[in-house]
Tab-separated table of C-alpha atoms and ligand atoms in Angstrom:
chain	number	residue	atom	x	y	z
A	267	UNK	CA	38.224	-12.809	24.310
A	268	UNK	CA	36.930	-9.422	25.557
A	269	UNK	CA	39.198	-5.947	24.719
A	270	UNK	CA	41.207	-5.205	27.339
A	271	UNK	CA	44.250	-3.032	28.743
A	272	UNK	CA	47.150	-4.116	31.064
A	273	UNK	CA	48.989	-2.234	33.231
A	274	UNK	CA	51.478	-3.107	35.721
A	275	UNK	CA	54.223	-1.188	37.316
A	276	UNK	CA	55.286	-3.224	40.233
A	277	UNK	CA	59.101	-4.046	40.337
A	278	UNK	CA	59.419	-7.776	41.535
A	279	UNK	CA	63.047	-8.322	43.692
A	280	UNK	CA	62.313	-12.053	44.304
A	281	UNK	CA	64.431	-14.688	46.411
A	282	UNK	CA	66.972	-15.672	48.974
A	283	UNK	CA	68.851	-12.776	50.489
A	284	UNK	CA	67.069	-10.070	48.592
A	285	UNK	CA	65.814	-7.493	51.975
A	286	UNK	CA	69.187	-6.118	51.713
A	287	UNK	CA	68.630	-4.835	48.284
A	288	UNK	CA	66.384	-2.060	50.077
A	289	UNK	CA	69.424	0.112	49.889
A	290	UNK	CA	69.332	0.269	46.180
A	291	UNK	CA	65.245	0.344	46.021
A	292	UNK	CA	64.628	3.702	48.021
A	293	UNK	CA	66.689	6.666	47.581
A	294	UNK	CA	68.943	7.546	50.786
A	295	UNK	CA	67.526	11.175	50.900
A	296	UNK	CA	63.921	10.276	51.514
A	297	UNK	CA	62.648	10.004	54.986
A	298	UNK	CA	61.528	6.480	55.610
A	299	UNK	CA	58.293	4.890	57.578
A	300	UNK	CA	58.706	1.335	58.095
A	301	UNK	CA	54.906	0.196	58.658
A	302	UNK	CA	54.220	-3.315	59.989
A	303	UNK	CA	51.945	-5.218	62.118
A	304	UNK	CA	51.974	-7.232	65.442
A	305	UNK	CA	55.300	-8.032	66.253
A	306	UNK	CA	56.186	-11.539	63.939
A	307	UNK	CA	58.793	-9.301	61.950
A	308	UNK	CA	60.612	-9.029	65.361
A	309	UNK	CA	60.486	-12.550	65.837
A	310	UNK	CA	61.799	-13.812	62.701
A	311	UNK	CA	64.734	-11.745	62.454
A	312	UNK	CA	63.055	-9.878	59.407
A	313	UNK	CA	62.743	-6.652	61.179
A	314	UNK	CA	66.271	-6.515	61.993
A	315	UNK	CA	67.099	-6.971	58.338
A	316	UNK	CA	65.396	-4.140	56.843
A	317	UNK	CA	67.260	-2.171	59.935
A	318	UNK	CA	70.397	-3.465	58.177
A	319	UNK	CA	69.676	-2.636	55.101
A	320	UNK	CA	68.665	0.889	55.688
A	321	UNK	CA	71.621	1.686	58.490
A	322	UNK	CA	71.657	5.552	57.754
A	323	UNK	CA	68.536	6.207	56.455
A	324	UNK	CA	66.215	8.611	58.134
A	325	UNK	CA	63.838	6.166	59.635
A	326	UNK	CA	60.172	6.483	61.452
A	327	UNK	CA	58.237	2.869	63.007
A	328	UNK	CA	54.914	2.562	63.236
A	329	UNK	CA	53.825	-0.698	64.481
A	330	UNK	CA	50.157	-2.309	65.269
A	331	UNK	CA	49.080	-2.821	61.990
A	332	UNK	CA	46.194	-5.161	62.829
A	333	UNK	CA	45.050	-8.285	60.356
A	334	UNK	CA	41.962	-6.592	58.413
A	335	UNK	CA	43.488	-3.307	58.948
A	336	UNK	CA	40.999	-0.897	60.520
A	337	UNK	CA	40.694	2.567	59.041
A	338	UNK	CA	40.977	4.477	62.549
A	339	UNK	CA	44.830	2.698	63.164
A	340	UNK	CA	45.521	4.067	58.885
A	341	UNK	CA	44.227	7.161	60.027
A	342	UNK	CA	46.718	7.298	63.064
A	343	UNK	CA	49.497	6.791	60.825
A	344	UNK	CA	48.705	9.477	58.203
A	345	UNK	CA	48.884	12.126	61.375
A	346	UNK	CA	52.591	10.409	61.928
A	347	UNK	CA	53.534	10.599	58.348
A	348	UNK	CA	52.516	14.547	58.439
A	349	UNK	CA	54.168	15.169	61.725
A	350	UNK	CA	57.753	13.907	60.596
A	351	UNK	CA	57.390	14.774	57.254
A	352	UNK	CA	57.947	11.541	55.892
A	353	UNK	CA	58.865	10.681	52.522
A	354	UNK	CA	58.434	7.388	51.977
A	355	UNK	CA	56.348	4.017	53.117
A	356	UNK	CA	57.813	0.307	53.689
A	357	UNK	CA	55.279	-2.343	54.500
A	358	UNK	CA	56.943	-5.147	56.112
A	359	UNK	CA	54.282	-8.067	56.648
A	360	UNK	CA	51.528	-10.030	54.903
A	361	UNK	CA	48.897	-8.873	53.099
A	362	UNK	CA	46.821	-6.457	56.352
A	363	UNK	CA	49.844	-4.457	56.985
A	364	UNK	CA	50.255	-3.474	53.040
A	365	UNK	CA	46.543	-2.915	52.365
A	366	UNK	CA	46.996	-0.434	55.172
A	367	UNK	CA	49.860	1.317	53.278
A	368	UNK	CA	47.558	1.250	50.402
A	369	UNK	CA	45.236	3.246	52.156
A	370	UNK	CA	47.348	5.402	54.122
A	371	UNK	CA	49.438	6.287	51.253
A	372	UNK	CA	46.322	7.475	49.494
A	373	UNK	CA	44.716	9.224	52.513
A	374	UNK	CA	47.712	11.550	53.052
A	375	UNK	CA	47.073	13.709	50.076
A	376	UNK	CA	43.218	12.858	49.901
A	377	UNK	CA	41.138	16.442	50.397
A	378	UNK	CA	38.025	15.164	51.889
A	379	UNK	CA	36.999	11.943	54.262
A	380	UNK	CA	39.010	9.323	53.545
A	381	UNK	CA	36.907	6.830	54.321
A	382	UNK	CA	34.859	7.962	51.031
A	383	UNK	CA	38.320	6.738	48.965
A	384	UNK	CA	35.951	3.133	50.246
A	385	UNK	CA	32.712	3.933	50.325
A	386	UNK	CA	32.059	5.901	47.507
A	387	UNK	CA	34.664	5.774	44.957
A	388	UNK	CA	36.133	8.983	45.770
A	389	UNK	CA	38.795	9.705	43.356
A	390	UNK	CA	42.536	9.567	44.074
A	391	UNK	CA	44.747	11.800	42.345
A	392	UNK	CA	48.209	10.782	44.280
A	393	UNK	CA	49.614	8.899	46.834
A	394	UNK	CA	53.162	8.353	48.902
A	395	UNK	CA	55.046	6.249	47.187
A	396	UNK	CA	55.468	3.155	49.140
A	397	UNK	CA	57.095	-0.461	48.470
A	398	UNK	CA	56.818	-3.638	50.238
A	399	UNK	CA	58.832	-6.731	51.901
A	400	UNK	CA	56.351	-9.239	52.199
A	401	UNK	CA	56.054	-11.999	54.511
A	402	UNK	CA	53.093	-13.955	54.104
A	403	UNK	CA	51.852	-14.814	50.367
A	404	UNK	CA	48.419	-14.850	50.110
A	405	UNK	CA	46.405	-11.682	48.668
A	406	UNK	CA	48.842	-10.757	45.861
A	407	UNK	CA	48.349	-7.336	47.241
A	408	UNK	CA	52.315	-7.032	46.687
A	409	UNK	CA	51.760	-6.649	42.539
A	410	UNK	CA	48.388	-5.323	42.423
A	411	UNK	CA	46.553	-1.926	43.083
A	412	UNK	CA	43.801	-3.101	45.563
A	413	UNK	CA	43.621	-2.636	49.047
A	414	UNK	CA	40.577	-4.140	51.699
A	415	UNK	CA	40.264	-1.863	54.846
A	416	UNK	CA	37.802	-2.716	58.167
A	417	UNK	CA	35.719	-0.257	60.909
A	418	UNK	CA	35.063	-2.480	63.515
A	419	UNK	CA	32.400	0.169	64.700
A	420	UNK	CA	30.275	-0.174	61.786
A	421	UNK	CA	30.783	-3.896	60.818
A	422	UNK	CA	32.480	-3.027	57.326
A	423	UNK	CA	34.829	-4.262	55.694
A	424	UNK	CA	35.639	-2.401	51.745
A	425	UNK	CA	37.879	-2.733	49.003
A	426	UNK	CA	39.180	0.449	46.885
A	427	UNK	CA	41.404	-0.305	44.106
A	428	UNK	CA	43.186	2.959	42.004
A	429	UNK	CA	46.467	2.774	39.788
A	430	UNK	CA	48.053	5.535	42.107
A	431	UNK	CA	48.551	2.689	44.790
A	432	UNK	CA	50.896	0.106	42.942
A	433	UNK	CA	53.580	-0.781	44.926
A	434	UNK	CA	57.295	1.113	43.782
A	435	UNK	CA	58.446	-2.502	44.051
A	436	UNK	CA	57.824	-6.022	46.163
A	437	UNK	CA	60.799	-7.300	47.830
A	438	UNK	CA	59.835	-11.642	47.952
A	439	UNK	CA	62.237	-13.721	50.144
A	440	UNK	CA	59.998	-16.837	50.424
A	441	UNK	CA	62.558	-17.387	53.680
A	442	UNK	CA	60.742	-14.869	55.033
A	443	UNK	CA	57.999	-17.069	55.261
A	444	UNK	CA	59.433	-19.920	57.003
A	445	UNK	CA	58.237	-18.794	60.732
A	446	UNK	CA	54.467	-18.079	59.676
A	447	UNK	CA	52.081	-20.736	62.151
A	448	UNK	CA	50.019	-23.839	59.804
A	449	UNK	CA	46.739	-21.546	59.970
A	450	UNK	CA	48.786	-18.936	57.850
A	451	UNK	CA	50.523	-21.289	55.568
A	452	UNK	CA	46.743	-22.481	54.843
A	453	UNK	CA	44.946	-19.360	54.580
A	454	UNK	CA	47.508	-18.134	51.824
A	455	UNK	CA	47.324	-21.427	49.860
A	456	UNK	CA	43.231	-21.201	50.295
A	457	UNK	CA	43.168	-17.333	49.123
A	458	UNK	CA	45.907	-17.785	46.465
A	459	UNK	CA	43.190	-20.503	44.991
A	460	UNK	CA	40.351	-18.428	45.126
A	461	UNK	CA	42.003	-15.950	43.832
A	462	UNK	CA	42.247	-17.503	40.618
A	463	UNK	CA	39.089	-19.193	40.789
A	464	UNK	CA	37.059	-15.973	40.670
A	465	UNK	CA	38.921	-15.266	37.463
A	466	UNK	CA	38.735	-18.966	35.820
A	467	UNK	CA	35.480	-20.586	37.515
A	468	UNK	CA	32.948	-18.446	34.729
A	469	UNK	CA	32.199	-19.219	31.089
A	470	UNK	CA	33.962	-19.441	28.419
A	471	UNK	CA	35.267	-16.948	26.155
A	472	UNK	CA	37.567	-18.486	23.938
A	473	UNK	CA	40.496	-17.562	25.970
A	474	UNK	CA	42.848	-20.486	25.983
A	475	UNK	CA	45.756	-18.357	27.328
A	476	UNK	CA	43.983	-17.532	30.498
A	477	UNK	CA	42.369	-20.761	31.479
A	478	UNK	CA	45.604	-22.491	30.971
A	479	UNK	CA	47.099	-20.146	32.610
A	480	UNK	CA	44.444	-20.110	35.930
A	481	UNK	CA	45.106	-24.062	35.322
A	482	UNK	CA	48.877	-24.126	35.799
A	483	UNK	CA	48.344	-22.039	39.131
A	484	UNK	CA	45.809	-24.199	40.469
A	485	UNK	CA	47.456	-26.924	39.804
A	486	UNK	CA	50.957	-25.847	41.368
A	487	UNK	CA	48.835	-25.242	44.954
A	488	UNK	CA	47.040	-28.112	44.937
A	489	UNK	CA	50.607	-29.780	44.708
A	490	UNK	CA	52.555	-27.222	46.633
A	491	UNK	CA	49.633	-26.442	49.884
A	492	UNK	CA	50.131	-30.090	51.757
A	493	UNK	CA	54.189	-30.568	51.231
A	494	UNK	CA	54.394	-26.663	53.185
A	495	UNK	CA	52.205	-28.424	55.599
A	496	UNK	CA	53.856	-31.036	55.834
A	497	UNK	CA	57.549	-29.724	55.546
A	498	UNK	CA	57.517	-26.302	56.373
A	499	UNK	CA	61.301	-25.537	55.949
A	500	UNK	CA	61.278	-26.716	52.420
A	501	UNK	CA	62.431	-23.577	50.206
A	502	UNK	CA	61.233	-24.773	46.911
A	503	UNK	CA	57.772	-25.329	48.331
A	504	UNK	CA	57.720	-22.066	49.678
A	505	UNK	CA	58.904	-20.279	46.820
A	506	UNK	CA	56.824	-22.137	44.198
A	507	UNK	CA	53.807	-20.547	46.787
A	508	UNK	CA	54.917	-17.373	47.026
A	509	UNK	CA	55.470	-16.704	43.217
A	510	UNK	CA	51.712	-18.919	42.389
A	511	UNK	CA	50.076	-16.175	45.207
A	512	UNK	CA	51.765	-13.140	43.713
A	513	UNK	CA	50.651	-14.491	39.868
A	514	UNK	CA	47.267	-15.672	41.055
A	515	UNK	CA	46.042	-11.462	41.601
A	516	UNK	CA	48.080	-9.606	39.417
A	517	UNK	CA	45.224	-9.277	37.574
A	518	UNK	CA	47.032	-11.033	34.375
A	519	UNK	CA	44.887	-13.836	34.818
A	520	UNK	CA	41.577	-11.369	34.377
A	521	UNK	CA	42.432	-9.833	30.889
A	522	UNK	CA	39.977	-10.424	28.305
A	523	UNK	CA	37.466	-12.721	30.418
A	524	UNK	CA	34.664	-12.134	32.648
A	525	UNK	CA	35.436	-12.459	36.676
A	526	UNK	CA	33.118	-13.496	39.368
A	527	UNK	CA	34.130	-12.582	42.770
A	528	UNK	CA	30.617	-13.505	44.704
A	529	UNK	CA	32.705	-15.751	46.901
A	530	UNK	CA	35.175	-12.604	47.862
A	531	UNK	CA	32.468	-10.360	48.783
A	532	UNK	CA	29.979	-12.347	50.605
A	533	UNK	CA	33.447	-13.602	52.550
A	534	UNK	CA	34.345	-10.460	53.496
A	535	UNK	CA	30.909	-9.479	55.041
A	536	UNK	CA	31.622	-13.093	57.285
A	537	UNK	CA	34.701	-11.574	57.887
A	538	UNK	CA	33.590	-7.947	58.867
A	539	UNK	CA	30.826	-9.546	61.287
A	540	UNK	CA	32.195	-12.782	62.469
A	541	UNK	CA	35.770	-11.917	62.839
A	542	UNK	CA	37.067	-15.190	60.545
A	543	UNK	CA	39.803	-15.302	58.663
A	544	UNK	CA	39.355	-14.000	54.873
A	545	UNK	CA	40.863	-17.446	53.511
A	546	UNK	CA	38.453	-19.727	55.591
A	547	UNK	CA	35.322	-17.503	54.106
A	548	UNK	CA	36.113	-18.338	50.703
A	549	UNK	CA	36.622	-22.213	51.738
A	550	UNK	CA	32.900	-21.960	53.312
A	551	UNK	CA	31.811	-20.010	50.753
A	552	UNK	CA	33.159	-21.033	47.077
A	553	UNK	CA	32.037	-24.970	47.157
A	554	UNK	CA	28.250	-23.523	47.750
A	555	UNK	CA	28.416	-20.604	44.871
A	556	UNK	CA	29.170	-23.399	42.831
A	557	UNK	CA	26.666	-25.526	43.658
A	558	UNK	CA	24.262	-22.786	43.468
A	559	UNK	CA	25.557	-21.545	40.105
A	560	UNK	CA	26.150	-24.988	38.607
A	561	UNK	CA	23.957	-24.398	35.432
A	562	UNK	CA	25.904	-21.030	34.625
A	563	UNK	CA	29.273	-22.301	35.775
A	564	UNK	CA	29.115	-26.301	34.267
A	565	UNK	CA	31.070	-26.214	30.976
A	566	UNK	CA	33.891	-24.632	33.124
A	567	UNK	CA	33.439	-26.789	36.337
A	568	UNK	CA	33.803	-29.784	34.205
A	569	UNK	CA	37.109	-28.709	32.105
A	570	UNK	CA	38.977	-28.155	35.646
A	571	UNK	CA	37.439	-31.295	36.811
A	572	UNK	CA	39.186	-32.782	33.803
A	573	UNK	CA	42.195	-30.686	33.298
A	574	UNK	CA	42.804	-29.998	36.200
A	575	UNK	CA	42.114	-33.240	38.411
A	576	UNK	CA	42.747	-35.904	35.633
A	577	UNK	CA	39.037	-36.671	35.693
A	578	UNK	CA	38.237	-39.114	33.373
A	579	UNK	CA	34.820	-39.160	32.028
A	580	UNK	CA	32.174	-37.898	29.418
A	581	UNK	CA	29.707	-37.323	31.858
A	582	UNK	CA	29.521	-33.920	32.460
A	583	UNK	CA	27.034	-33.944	35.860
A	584	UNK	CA	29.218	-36.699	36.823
A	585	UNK	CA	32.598	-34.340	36.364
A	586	UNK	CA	30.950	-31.809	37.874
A	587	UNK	CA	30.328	-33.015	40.647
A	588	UNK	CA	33.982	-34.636	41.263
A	589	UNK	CA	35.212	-30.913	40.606
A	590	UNK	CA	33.113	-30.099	43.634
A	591	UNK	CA	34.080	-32.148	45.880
A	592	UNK	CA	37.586	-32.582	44.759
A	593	UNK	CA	38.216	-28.811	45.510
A	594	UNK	CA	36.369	-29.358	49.479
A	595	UNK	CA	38.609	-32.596	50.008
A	596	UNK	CA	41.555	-29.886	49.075
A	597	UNK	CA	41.105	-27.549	51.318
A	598	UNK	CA	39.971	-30.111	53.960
A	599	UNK	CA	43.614	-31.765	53.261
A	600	UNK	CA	44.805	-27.729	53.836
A	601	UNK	CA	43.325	-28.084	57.209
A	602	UNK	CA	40.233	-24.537	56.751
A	603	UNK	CA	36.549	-24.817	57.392
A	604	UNK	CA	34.415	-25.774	54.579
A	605	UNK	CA	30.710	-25.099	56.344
A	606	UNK	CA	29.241	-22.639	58.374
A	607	UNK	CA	29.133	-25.389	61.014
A	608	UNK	CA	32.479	-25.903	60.512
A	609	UNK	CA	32.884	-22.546	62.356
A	610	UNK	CA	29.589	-22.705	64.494
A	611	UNK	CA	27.590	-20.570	62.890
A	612	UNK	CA	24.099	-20.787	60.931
A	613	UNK	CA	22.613	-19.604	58.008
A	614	UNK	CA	19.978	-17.780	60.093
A	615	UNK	CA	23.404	-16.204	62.271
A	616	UNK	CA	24.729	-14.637	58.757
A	617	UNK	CA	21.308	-12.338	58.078
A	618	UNK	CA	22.989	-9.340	59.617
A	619	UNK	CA	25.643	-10.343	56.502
A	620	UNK	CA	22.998	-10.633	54.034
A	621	UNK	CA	21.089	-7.477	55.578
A	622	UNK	CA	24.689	-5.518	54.583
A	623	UNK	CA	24.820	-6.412	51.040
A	624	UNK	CA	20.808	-5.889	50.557
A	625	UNK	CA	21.895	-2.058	51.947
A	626	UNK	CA	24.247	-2.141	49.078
A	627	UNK	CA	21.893	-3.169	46.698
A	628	UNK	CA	25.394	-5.992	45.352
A	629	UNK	CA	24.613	-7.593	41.987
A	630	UNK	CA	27.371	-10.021	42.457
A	631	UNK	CA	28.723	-12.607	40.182
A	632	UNK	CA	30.005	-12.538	36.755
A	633	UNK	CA	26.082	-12.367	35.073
A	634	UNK	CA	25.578	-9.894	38.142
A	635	UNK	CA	22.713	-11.635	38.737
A	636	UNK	CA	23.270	-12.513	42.489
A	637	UNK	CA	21.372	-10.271	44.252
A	638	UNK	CA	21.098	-10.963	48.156
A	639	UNK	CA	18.281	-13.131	47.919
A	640	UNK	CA	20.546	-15.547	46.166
A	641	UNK	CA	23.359	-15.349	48.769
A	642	UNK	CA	20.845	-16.306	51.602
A	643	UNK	CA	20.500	-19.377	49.326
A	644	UNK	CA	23.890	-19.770	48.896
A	645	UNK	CA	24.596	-19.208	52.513
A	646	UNK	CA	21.932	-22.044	53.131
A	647	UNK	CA	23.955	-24.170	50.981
A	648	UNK	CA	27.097	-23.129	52.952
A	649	UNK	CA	25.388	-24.637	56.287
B	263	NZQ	O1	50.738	-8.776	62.497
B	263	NZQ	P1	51.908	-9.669	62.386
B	263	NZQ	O2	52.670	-9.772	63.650
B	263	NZQ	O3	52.779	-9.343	61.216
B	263	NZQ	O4	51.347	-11.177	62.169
B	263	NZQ	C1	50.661	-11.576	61.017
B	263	NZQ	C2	49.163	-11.732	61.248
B	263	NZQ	O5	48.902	-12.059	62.591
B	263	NZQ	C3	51.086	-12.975	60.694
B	263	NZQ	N1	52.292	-13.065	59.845
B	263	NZQ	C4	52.551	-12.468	58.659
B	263	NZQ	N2	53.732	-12.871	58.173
B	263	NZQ	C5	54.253	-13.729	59.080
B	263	NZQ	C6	53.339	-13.855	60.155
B	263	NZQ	N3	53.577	-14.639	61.222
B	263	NZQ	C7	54.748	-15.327	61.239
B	263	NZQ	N4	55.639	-15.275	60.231
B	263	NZQ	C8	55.439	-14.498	59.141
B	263	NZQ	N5	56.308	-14.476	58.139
B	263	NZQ	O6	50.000	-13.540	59.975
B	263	NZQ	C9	48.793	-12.958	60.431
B	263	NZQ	C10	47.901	-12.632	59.238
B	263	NZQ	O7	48.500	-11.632	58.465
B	263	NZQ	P2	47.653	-10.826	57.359
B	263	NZQ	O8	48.534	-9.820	56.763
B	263	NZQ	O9	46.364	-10.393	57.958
B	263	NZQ	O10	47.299	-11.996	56.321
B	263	NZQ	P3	47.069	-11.918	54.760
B	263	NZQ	O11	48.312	-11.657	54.035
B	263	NZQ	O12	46.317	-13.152	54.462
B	263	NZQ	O13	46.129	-10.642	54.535
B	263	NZQ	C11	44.741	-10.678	54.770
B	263	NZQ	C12	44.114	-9.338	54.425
B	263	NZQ	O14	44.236	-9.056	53.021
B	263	NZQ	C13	42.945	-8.789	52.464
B	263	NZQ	C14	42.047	-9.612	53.346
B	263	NZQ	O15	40.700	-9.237	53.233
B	263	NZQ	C15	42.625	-9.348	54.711
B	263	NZQ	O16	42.204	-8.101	55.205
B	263	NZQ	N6	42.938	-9.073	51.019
B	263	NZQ	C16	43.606	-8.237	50.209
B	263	NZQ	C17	43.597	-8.369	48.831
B	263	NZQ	C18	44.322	-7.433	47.944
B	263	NZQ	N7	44.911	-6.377	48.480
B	263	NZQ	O17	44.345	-7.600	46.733
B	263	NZQ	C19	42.837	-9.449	48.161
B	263	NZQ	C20	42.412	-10.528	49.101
B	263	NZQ	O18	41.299	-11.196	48.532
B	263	NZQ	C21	42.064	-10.096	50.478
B	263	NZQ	O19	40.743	-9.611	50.559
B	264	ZN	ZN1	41.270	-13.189	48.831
């Protein structure tokens, strides 16, 4: 196992009925902006919640927070959090309308461009304290210190991540959760998986902890994703999802062992260009990294055939391969694309993609040896 250090600050309030502990989460004198996104918190009666819970607080809304937040509707809300002098940040929403607060929380007391806090690493030395009620589980942006933020004008789409931006605390009601539509029930099942993936699928380093670990939360979504399909008012379902998504990036699983993330950032360049959703980018995407990386990535392609599947054999290439297609027939059964066809597009459509991460000069995977010849390759793979 490699040296590491954990941190993590972020005050978990999970369960039934929990929204109205607000009141005893953020201090009555501080002036409060309730950020959220298109309107769902309106229509499942978890807007007028929070409203309960903070009846006399000093309260600002700003509303429009768009999936893949874009950086010019964070920057709008930074001039209305220096207008009314507020305090104080609540996301309410999924995973978009909290990177946002990420961002925004940082920007406020950035000197400089924020959009350099993305590009170029700038450093952050504060941010707004913020907390979060969230509503879709998925990114496991609630307990981490990551945020991804879009500019539709430029195609981008970047990640920051700085320990300033940990959430004061995550409020979880997996109720909460119980009006989002199938495509958003299977996007946060998909992303929960990869999530864990790009911290398991590697090579070993003698780190039993953390494979078992990735292993147990695999294993609860590939139970878990089809019965929320299939009986979406179930709150045991929804609560063994929303706990696996939170666990699966709170960066616990990544201690001590190398991490991969090719899948994430090639996805997020589909994403950025192509407008799909971040959890059907990793479906298309994951089943042809592995492919591509199956000499690197065997040994550990063939335990989670076998621990994780029940495959039983001593054939490794044989194991292997049932890993692979075991883990497409999954998210097939959680109803996302798994090819580019599946979403009509080409290889030769995704060069402007490639073209972005060539700019960047990525070295992606956990050797770093992906460069962005290899993702045309694995993009060809992905057809
Ligand atoms: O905008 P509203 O009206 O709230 O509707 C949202 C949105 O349309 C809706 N929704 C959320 N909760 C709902 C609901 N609808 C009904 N009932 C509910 N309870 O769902 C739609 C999608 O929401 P969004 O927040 O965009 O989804 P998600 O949580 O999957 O977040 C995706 C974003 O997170 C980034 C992605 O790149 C993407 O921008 N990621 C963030 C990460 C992190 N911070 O660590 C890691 C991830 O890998 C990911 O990149
Ligand atoms: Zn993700």
């Amino acid at each position: 196992m490699y040296n590491f250090e954990f941190y993590n600050p972020v005050r978990i309030v999970f369960g039934k009925g929990t929204i109205k502990e607000l009141s005893r989460l953020i201090d009555r004198s501080l002036k409060v902006m309730i950020a959220y996104g298109g309107g769902s918190i309106k229509n499942n009666g978890v807007h007028e919640q929070v409203m309960k819970a903070l009846e006399g607080y000093d309260i600002v809304e700003f509303s429009g927070i768009e999936a893949n937040p874009q950086y010019s509707t964070c920057m709008k809300a930074v001039d209305v959090i220096k207008r009314e002098k507020v305090d104080f940040v609540l996301s309410v929403g999924g995973g978009s309308v909290l990177d946002a607060v990420k961002f925004i929380s940082a920007a406020v007391n950035f000197d400089g461009e924020p959009w350099n806090i993305l590009t170029s690493g700038a450093k952050i030395q504060s941010a707004m304290p913020f907390g979060c009620v969230l509503t879709l589980p998925a990114t496991g942006s609630e307990m981490n210190m990551n945020a991804v933020i879009s500019r539709d004008e430029t195609g981008e789409k970047l990640a920051f991540g700085n320990p300033n931006v940990y959430p004061k605390f995550s409020i979880l009601d997996p109720e909460t959760t119980f009006s989002l539509p199938v495509r958003q029930i299977s996007n946060g099942v998909v992303d929960a998986f990869a999530h864990t993936m790009e911290q398991y699928m590697t090579y070993d380093v003698n780190a039993p902890i953390q494979d078992r670990y990735a292993e147990a939360l695999l294993m609860t979504l590939i139970e878990e994703g089809p019965k929320a399909l299939e009986n979406p008012k179930d709150y045991d379902v929804r609560a063994n999802i929303m706990w696996a998504a939170t666990m699966a990036l709170n960066h616990l699983n990544s201690v001590g062992v190398p991490q991969d993330w090719a899948t994430h950032m090639i996805g997020h360049e589909l994403t950025a260009l192509y407008g799909i959703d971040h959890a059907r980018t990793l479906a298309i995407v994951m089943p042809a990294v592995w492919k591509h990386q199956r000499k690197e990535k065997g040994a550990k392609l063939a335990r989670y055939a076998r621990r994780v599947w029940g495959v039983d054999t001593h054939d490794d290439e044989k194991a292997i391969d049932l890993a692979i297609e075991k883990t497409i027939a999954f998210f097939k059964q959680m109803q996302v694309p798994v090819s580019l066809k599946d979403v009509d597009l080409t290889p030769a459509d995704c060069s402007k993609a490639v073209k972005q991460l060539e700019n960047r000069k990525v070295k992606l995977g956990e050797h770093g040896k992906i460069t962005f010849k290899e993702v045309e390759q694995i993009l060809e793979i992905a057809a």
